[in-house]
Short mmCIF file of C-alpha atoms (C1' of nucleotides) in Angstrom, two decimals:
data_model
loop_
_atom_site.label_atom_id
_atom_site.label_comp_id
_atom_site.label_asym_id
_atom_site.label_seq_id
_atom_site.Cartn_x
_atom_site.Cartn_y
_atom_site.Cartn_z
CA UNK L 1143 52.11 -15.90 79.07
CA UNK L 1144 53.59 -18.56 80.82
CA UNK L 1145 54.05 -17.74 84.80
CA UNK L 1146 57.22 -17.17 86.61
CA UNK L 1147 58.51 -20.17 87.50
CA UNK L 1148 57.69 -21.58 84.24
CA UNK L 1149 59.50 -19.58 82.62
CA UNK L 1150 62.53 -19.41 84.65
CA UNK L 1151 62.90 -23.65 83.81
CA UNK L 1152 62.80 -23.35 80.65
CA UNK L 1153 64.94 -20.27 80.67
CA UNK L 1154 67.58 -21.98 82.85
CA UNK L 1155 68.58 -24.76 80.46
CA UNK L 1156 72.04 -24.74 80.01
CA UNK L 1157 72.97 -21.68 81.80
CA UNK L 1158 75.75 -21.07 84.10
CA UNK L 1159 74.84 -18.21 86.01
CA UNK L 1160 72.10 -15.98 86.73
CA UNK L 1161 73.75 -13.02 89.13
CA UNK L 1162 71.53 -12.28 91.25
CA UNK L 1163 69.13 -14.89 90.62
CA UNK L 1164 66.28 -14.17 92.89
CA UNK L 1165 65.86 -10.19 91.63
CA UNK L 1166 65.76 -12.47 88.41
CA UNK L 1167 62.56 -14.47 89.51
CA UNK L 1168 61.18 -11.01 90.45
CA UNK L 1169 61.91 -9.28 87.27
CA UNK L 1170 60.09 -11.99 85.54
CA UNK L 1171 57.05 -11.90 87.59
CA UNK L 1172 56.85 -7.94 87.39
CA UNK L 1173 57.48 -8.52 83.98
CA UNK L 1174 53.91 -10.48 83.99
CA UNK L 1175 51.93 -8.56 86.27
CA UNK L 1176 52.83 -5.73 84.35
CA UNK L 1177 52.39 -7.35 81.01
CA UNK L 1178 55.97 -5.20 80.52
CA UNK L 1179 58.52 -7.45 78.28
CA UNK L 1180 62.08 -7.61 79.65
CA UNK L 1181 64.83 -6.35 77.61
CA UNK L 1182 66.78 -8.68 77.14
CA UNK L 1183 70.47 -7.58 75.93
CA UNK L 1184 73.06 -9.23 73.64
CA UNK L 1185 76.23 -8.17 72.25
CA UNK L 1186 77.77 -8.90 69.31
CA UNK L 1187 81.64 -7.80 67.94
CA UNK L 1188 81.55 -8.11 63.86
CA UNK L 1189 85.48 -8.77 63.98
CA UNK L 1190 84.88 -11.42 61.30
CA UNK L 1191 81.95 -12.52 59.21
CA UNK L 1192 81.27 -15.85 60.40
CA UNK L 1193 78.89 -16.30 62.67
CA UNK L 1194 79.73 -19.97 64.26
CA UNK L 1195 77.81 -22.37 66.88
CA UNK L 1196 79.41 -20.90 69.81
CA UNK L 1197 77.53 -17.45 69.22
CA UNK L 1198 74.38 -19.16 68.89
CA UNK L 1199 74.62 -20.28 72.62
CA UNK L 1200 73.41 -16.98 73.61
CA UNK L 1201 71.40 -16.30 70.52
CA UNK L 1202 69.83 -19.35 70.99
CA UNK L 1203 68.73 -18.22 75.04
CA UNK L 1204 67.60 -14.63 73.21
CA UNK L 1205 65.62 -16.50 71.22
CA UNK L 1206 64.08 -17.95 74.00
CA UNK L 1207 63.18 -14.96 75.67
CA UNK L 1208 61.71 -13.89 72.42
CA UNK L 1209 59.12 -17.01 72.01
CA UNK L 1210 58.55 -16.15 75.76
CA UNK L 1211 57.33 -12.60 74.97
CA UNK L 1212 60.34 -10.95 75.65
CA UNK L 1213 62.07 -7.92 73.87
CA UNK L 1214 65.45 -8.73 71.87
CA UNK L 1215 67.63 -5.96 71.91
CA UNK L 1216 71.15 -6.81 69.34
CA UNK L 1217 73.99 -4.70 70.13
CA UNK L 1218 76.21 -4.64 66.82
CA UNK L 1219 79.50 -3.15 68.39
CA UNK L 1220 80.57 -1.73 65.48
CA UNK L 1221 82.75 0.62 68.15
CA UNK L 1222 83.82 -2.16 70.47
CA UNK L 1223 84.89 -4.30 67.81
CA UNK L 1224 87.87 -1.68 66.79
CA UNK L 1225 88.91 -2.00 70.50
CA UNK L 1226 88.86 -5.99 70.57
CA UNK L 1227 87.67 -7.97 73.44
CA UNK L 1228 90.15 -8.84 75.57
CA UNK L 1229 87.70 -11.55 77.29
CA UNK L 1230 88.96 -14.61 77.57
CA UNK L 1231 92.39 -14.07 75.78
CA UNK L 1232 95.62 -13.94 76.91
CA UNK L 1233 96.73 -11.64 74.08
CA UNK L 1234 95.52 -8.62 72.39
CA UNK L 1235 93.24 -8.67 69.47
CA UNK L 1236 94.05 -7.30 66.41
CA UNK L 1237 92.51 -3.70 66.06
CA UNK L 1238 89.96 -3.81 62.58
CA UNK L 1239 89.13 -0.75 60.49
CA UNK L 1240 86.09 0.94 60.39
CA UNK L 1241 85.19 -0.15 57.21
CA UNK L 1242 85.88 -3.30 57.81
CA UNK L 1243 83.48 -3.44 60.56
CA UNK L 1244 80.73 -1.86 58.65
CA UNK L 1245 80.99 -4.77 55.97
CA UNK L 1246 81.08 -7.45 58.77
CA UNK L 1247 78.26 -6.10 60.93
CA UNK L 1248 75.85 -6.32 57.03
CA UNK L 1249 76.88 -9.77 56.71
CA UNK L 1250 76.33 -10.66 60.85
CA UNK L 1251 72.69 -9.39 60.83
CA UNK L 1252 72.01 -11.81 58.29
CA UNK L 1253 73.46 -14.52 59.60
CA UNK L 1254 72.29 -13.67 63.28
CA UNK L 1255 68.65 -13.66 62.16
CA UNK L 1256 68.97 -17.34 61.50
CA UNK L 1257 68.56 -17.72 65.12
CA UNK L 1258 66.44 -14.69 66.49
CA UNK L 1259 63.52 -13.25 65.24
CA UNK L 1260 65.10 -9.96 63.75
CA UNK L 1261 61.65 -8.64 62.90
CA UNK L 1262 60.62 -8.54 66.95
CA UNK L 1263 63.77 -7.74 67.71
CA UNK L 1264 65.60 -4.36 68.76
CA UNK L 1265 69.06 -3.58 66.37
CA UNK L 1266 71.38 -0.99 67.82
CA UNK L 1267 74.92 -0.25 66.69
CA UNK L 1268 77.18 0.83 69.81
CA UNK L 1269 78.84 3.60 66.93
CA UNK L 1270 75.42 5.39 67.25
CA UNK L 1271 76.33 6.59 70.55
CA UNK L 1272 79.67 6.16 71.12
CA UNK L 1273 80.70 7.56 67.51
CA UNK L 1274 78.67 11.15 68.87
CA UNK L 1275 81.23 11.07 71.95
CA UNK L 1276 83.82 13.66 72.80
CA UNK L 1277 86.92 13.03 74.75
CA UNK L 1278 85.03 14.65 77.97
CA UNK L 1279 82.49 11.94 77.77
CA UNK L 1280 85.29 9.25 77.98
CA UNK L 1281 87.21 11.10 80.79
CA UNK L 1282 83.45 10.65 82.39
CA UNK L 1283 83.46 7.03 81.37
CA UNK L 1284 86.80 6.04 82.91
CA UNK L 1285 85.78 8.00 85.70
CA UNK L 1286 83.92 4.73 86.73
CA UNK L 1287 86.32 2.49 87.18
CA UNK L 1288 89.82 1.76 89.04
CA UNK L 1289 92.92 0.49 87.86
CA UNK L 1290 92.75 -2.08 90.56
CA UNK L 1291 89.30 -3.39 89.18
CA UNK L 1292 90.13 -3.46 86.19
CA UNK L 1293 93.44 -5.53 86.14
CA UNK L 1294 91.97 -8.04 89.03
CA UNK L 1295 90.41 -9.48 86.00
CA UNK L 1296 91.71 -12.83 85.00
CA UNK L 1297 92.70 -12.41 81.55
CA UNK L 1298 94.26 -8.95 82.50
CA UNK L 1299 96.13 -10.59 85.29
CA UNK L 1300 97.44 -13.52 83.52
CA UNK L 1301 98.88 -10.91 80.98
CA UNK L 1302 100.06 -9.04 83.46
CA UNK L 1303 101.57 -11.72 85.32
CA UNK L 1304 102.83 -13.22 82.13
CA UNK L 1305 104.54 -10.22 81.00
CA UNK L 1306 102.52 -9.65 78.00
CA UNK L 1307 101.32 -6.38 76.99
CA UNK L 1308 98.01 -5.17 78.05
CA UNK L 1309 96.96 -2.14 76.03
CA UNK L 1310 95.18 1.13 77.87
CA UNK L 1311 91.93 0.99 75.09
CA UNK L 1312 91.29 -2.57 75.83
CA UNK L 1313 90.61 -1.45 79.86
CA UNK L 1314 87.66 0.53 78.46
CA UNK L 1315 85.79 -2.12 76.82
CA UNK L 1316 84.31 -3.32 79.75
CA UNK L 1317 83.52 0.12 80.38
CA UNK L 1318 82.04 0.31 76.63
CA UNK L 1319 80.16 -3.21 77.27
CA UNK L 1320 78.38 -1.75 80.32
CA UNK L 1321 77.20 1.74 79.01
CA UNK L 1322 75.54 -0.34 76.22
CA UNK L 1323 73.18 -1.44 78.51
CA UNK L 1324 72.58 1.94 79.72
CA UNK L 1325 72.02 3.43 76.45
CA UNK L 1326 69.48 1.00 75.91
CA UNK L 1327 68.37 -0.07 79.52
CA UNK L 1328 68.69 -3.42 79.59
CA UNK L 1329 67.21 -5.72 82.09
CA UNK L 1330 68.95 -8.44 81.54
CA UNK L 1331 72.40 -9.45 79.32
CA UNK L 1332 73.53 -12.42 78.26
CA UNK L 1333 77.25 -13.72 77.31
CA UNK L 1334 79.53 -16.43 78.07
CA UNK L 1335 81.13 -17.51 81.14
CA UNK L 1336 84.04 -15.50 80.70
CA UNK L 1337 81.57 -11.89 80.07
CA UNK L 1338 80.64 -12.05 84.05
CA UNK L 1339 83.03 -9.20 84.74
CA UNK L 1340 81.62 -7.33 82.02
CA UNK L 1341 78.33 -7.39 82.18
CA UNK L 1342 78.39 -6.67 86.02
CA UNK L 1343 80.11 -3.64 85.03
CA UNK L 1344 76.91 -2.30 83.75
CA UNK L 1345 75.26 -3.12 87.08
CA UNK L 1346 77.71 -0.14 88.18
CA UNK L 1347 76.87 2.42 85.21
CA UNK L 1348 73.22 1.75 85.56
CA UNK L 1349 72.13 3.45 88.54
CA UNK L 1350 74.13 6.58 87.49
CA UNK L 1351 70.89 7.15 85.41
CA UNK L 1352 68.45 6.19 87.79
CA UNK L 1353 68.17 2.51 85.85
CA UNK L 1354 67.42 -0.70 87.97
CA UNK L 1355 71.03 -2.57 87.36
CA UNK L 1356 70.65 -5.51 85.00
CA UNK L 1357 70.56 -9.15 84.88
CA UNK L 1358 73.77 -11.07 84.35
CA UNK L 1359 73.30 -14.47 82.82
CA UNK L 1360 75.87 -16.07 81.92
CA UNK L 1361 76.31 -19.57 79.47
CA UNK L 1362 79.06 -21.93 79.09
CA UNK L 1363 81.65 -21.56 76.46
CA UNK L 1364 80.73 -23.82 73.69
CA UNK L 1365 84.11 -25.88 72.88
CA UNK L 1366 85.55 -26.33 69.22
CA UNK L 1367 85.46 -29.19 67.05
CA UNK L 1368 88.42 -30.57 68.55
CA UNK L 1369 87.00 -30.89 71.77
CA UNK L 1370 89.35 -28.98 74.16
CA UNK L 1371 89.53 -25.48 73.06
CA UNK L 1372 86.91 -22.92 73.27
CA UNK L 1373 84.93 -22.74 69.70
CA UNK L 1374 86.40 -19.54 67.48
CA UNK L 1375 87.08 -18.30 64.32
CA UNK L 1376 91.03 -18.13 64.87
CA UNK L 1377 91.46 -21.25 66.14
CA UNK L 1378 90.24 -23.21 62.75
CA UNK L 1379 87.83 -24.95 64.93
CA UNK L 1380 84.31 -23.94 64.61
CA UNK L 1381 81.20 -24.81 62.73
CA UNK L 1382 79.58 -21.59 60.85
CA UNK L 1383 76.06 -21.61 60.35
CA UNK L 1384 76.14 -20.48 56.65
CA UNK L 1385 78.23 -23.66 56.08
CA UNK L 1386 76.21 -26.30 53.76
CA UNK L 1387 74.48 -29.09 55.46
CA UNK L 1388 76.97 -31.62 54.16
CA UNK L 1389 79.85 -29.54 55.70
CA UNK L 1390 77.98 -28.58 59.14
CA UNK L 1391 76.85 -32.34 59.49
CA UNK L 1392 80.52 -33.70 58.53
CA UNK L 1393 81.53 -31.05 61.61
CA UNK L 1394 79.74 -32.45 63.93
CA UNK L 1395 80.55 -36.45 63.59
CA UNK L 1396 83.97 -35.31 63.57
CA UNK L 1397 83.52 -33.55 67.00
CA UNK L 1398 85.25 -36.07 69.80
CA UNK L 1399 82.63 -38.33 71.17
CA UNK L 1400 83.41 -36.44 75.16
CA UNK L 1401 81.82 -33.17 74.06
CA UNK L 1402 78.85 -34.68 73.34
CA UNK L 1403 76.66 -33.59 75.79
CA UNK L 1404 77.07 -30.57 76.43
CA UNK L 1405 76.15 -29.99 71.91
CA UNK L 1406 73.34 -31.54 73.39
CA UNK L 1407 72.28 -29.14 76.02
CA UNK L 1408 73.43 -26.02 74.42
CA UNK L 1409 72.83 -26.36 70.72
CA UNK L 1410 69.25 -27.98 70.62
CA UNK L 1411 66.27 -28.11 72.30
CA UNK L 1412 66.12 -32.40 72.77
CA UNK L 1413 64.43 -32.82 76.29
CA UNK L 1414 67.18 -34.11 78.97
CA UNK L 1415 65.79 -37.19 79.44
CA UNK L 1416 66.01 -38.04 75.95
CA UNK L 1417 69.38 -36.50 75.77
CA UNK L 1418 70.62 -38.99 78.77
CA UNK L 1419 68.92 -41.80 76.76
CA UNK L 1420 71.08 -41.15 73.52
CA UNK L 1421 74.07 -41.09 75.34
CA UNK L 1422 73.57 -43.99 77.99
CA UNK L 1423 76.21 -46.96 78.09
CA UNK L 1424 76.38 -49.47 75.63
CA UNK L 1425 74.40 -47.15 72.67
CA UNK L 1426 76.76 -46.63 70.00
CA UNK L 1427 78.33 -43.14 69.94
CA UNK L 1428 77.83 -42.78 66.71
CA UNK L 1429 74.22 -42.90 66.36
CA UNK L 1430 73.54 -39.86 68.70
CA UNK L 1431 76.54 -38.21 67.09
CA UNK L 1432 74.12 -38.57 64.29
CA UNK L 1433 70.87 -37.42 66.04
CA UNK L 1434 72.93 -34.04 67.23
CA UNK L 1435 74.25 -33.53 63.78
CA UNK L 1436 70.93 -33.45 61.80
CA UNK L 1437 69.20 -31.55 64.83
CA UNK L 1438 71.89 -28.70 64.36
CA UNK L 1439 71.63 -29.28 60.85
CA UNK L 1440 67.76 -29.02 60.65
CA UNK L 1441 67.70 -25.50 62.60
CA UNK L 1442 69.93 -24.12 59.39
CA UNK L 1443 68.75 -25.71 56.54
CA UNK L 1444 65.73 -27.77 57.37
CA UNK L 1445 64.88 -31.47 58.42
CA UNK L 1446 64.90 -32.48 55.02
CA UNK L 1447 68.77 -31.32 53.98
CA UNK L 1448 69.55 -32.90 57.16
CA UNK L 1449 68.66 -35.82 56.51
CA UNK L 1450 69.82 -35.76 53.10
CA UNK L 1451 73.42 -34.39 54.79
CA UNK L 1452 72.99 -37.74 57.17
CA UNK L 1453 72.94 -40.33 54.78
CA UNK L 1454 75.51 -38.83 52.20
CA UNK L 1455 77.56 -39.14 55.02
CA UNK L 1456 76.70 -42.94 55.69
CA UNK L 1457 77.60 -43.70 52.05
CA UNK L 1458 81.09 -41.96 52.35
CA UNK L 1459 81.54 -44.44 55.65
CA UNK L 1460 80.20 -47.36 53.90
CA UNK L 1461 83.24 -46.45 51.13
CA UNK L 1462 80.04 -45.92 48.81
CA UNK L 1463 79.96 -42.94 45.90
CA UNK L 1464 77.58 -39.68 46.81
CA UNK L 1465 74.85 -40.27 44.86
CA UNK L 1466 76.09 -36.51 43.11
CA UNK L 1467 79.30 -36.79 41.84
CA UNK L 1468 80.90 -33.60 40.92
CA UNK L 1469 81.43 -33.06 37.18
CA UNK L 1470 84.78 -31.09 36.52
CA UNK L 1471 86.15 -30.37 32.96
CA UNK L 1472 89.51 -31.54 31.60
CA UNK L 1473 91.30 -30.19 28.77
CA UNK L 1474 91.59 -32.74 26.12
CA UNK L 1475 95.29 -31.38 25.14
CA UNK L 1476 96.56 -32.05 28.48
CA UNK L 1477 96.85 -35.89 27.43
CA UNK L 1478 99.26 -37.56 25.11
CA UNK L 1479 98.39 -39.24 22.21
CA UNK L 1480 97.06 -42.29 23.49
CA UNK L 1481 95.25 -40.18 25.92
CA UNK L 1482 97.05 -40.68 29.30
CA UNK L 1483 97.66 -38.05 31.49
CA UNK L 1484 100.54 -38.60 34.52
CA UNK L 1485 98.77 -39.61 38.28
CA UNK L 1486 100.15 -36.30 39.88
CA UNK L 1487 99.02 -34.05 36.66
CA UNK L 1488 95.68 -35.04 36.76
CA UNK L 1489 95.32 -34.41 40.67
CA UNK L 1490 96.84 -30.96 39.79
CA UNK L 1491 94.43 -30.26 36.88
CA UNK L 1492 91.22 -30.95 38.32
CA UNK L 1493 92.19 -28.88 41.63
CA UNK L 1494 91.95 -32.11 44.10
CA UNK L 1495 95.44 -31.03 44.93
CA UNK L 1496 97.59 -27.53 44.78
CA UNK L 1497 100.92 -28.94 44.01
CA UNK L 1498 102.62 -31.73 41.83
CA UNK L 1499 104.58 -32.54 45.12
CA UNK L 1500 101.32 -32.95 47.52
CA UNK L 1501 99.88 -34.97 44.38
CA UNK L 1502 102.48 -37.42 44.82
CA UNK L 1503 102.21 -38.05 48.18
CA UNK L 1504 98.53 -38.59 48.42
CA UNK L 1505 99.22 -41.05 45.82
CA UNK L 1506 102.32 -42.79 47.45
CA UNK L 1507 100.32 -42.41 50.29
CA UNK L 1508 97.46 -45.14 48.48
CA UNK L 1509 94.61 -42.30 48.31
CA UNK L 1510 93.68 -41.96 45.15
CA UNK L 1511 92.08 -44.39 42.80
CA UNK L 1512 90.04 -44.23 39.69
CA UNK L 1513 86.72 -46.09 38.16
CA UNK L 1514 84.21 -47.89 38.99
CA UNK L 1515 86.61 -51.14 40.39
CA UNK L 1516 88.94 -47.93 42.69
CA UNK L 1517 91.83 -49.30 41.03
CA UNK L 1518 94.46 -47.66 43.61
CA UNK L 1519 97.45 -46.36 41.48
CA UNK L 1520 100.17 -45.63 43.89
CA UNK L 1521 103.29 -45.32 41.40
CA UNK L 1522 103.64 -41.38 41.33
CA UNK L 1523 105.18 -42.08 37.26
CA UNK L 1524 101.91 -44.00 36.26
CA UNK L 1525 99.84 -42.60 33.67
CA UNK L 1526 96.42 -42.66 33.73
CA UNK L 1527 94.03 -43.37 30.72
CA UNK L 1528 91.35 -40.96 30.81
CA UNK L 1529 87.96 -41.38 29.41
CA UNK L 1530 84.84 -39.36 29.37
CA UNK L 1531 83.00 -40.10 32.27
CA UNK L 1532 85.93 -41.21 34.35
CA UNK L 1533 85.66 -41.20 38.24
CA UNK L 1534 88.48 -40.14 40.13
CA UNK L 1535 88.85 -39.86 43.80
CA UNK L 1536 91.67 -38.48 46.48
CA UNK L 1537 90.59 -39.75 49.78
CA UNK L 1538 87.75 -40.44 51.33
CA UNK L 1539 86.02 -37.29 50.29
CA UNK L 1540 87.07 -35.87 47.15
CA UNK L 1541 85.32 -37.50 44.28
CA UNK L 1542 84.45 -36.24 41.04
CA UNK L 1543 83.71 -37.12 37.24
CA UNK L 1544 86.12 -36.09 34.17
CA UNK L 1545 84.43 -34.38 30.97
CA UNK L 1546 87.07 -34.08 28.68
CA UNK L 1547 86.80 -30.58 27.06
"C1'" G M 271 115.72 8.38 77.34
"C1'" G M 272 118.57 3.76 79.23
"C1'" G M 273 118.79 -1.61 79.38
"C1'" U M 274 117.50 -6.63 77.99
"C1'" G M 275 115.34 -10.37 75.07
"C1'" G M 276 113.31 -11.72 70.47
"C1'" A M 277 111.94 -12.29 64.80
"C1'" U M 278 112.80 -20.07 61.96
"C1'" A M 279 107.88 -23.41 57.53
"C1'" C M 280 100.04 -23.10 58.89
"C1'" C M 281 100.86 -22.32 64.63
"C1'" C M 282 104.17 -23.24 68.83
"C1'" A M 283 109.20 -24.30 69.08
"C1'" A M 284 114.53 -26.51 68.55
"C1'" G M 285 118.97 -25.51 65.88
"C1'" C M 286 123.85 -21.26 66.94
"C1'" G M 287 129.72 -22.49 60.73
"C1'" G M 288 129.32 -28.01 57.19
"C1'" U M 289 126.07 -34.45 58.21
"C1'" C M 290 119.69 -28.63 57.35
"C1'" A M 291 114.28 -28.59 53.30
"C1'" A M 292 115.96 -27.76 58.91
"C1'" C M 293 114.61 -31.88 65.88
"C1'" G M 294 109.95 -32.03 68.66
"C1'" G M 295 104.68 -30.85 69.47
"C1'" G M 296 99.95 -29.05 67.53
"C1'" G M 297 97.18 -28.68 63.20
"C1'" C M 298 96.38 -30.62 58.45
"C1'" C M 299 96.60 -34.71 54.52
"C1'" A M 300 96.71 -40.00 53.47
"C1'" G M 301 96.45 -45.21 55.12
"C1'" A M 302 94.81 -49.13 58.80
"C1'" C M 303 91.05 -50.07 62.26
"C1'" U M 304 85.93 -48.72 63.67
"C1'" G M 305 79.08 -49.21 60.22
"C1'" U M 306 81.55 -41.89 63.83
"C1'" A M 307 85.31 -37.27 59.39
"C1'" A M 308 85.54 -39.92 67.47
"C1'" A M 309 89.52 -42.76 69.81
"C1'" U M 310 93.89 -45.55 68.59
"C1'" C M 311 97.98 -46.91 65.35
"C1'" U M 312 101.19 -45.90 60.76
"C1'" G M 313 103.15 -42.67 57.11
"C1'" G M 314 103.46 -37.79 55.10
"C1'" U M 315 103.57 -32.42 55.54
"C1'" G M 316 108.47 -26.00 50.41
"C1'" G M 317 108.48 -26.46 44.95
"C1'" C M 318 109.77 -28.97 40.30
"C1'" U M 319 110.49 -31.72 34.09
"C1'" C M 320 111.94 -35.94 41.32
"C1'" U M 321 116.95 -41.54 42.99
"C1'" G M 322 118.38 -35.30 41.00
"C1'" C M 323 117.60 -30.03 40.81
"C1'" C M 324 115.65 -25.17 42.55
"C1'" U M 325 113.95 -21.67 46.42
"C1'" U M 326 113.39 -21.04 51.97
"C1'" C M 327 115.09 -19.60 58.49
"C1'" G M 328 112.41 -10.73 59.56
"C1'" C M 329 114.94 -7.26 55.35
"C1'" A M 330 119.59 -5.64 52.87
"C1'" G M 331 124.60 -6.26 52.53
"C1'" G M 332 129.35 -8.71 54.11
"C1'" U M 333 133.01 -12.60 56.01
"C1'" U M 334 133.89 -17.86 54.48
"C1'" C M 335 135.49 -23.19 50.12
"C1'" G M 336 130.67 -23.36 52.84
"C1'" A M 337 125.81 -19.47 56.91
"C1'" A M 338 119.38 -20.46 59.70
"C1'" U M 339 123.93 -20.34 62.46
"C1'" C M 340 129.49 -15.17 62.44
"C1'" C M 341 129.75 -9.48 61.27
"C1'" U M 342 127.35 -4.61 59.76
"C1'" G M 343 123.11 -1.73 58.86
"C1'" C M 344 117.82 -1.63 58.75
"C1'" U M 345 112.68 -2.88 60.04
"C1'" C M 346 109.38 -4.82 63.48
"C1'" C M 347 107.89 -6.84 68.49
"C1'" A M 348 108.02 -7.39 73.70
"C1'" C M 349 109.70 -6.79 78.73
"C1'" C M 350 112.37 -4.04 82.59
"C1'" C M 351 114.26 0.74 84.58
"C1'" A M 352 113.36 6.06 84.26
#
RNA sequence: GGGUGGAUACCCAAGCGGUCAACGGGGCCAGACUGUAAAUCUGGUGGCUCUGCCUUCGCAGGUUCGAAUCCUGCUCCACCCA
């Protein structure tokens, strides 16, 4: 086992904050003299089923932990999810149902042990305690905690401030957050930024059952693909990491060039130095874009469909074909005798487009051309002769080949 | 319980009797440029048998030659006071 200090460099990478950071140092040497692993907490809301890059900032840190000997415990808050974290919103979440929460937390696990080892790792469900609960033991709970606390948080205040509604359930999932960590005695917990006021909550909770409060550690929020706004499901902007390679590595050029570093840091393990290197003036943007994008593609699917992701994507720049073309089938009967088909139709019929109307306009708009020579038909009333074997494309990346059926 | 404000296309948000398929922004799509799906610029963004026609502005009715805009009822949402 690697000593202290060791460990607390490489476990520092990217964090924000470790509160309090010297009990930290000591928990980690204790942990080594003796030879106890710390338990290392994370929580995880299945309020949808796609797990996206910004979750895998803290994954990614528990997985650390893990390679350093540490214990992994996963918190599924199958209970906390059908309160909604208010963290880092200024509006309340949508409440889910039970059942959907059970299907969601199935298809999280799976995607969650992309990242962490689930076989070393600790699973608990927050329902497993908190589902055993009576109203007494929430009373107790809420016991803990002021009104004044609670609403000096930002997001609370902001609502407040703003007028907006700020519902009495979502003050207890702090409250829920924090007895996690008692249930399973945590030593340390890791979340975003924005988590600081919840996981110091269980610092509170903690001693109530003679428990050493925890560790807070806390990373940055990962931003979206469009560069401002945090990454998340809702906001259209994220980067799952069941997507294919093609679609994970097509993510990532399309992030803004500004963001770049901070992929970098949080989303692989390419030594700073190297990191500074890629991104140094004068070096073309685009090539490290393409170093990050096959790195975060590689930890998913492997170097190879990484590479393979890479260089598709170079041919689509280049205004090169994939070499795969999609094959899609065309009813023969949908042509007229001499076997023409109207432009708009055919986008309609081979499901490049949804509507005659957004048909046309892609083709007023000069996207879509056919064969080998792109002849770019841009009359909306042309008709197309349509052979077996005929290439058709709609932009710059919807291509396919007609078999007439 | 009382009061006030609100519900408009994917999202935000104008419009408040005709010139409205509905300003503007975001997003998205396409084009130009760039060996980035970045940035920037341009165009588009309900549907159709498309120089016209059909269906949209919370829901249901009504007034009017004509309504997203006025009236009535309903549903939903929020805030304030108690």
């Amino acid at each position: 086992m690697l000593d202290a200090q060791a460990q607390l460099e490489i476990l520092r990478r990217g964090v924000d904050q470790i509160v309090p950071e010297a009990e930290f140092l000591k928990r980690l040497e204790r942990s080594i003299r003796e030879n106890r692993p710390l338990r290392v907490k994370y929580g995880i809301d299945p309020t949808g089923i796609d797990v996206h890059l910004g979750h895998t900032v803290p994954l990614r840190k528990l997985r650390q932990f893990q390679d350093l000997g540490h214990k992994a415990v996963v918190i599924i808050g199958n209970y906390t999810a059908m309160v909604g974290d208010p963290s880092g919103r200024d509006e309340t979440r949508s409440a889910l149902t039970a059942e959907q929460v059970a299907a969601n937390a199935r298809d999280y696990l799976k995607q969650v042990g992309r990242i962490i080892d689930l076989e070393k790792a600790e699973v608990h469900h927050n329902g497993d305690w908190f589902g055993k609960w009576g109203f007494l033991d929430v009373l107790d709970l809420m016991r803990r905690m002021t009104l004044g606390q609670i609403s000096a948080r930002e997001d609370f205040a902001k609502r407040i401030k703003d007028e907006k509604p700020v519902y009495l359930h979502e003050c207890l999932y702090p409250l829920m957050q924090g007895w996690d960590s008692v249930e399973i005695d945590a030593d340390v917990e890791l979340g975003g930024t924005e988590q600081l006021f919840s996981l110091l909550v269980a610092r509170q909770l903690q001693p109530l059952r003679g428990q050493e409060p925890q560790i807070a550690m806390t990373m940055p929020i990962l931003v979206g693909t469009d560069g401002t706004r945090r990454m998340g499901k809702s906001l259209g902007n994220y980067i799952g990491v069941a997507e294919s390679p093609e679609e994970q590595f097509g993510k990532v050029m399309s992030v803004p060039d500004e963001p770049m570093a901070q992929y970098f840091t949080l989303l692989t393990d390419l030594p700073q130095p190297e990191v500074r290197e890629l991104l140094a003036e004068g070096t073309n943007p685009r090539d490290a874009k393409e170093v990050l994008g096959k790195s975060i593609v590689a930890q998913y699917h492997g170097r190879e469909a990484a590479d393979r992701a890479a260089a598709a994507f170079r041919r689509r720049s280049a205004g090169e074909d994939p070499l795969e073309i999609p094959v899609v089938h065309l009813s023969a009967d949908k042509l007229d005798a001499e076997g023409r088909i109207a432009a708009p139709a055919l986008l309609k019929e081979i499901g490049f487009e949804a509507s005659t109307s957004s048909a046309r306009r892609v083709i007023e708009g000069g996207g879509f051309n056919v064969g080998p020579r792109r002849e770019v038909v841009t009359d909306p009333k042309a008709l197309v002769y349509v052979k077996d074997g005929l290439i058709v494309r709609s932009g710059k990346r919807k291509i396919a080949e007609i078999r007439l059926v």
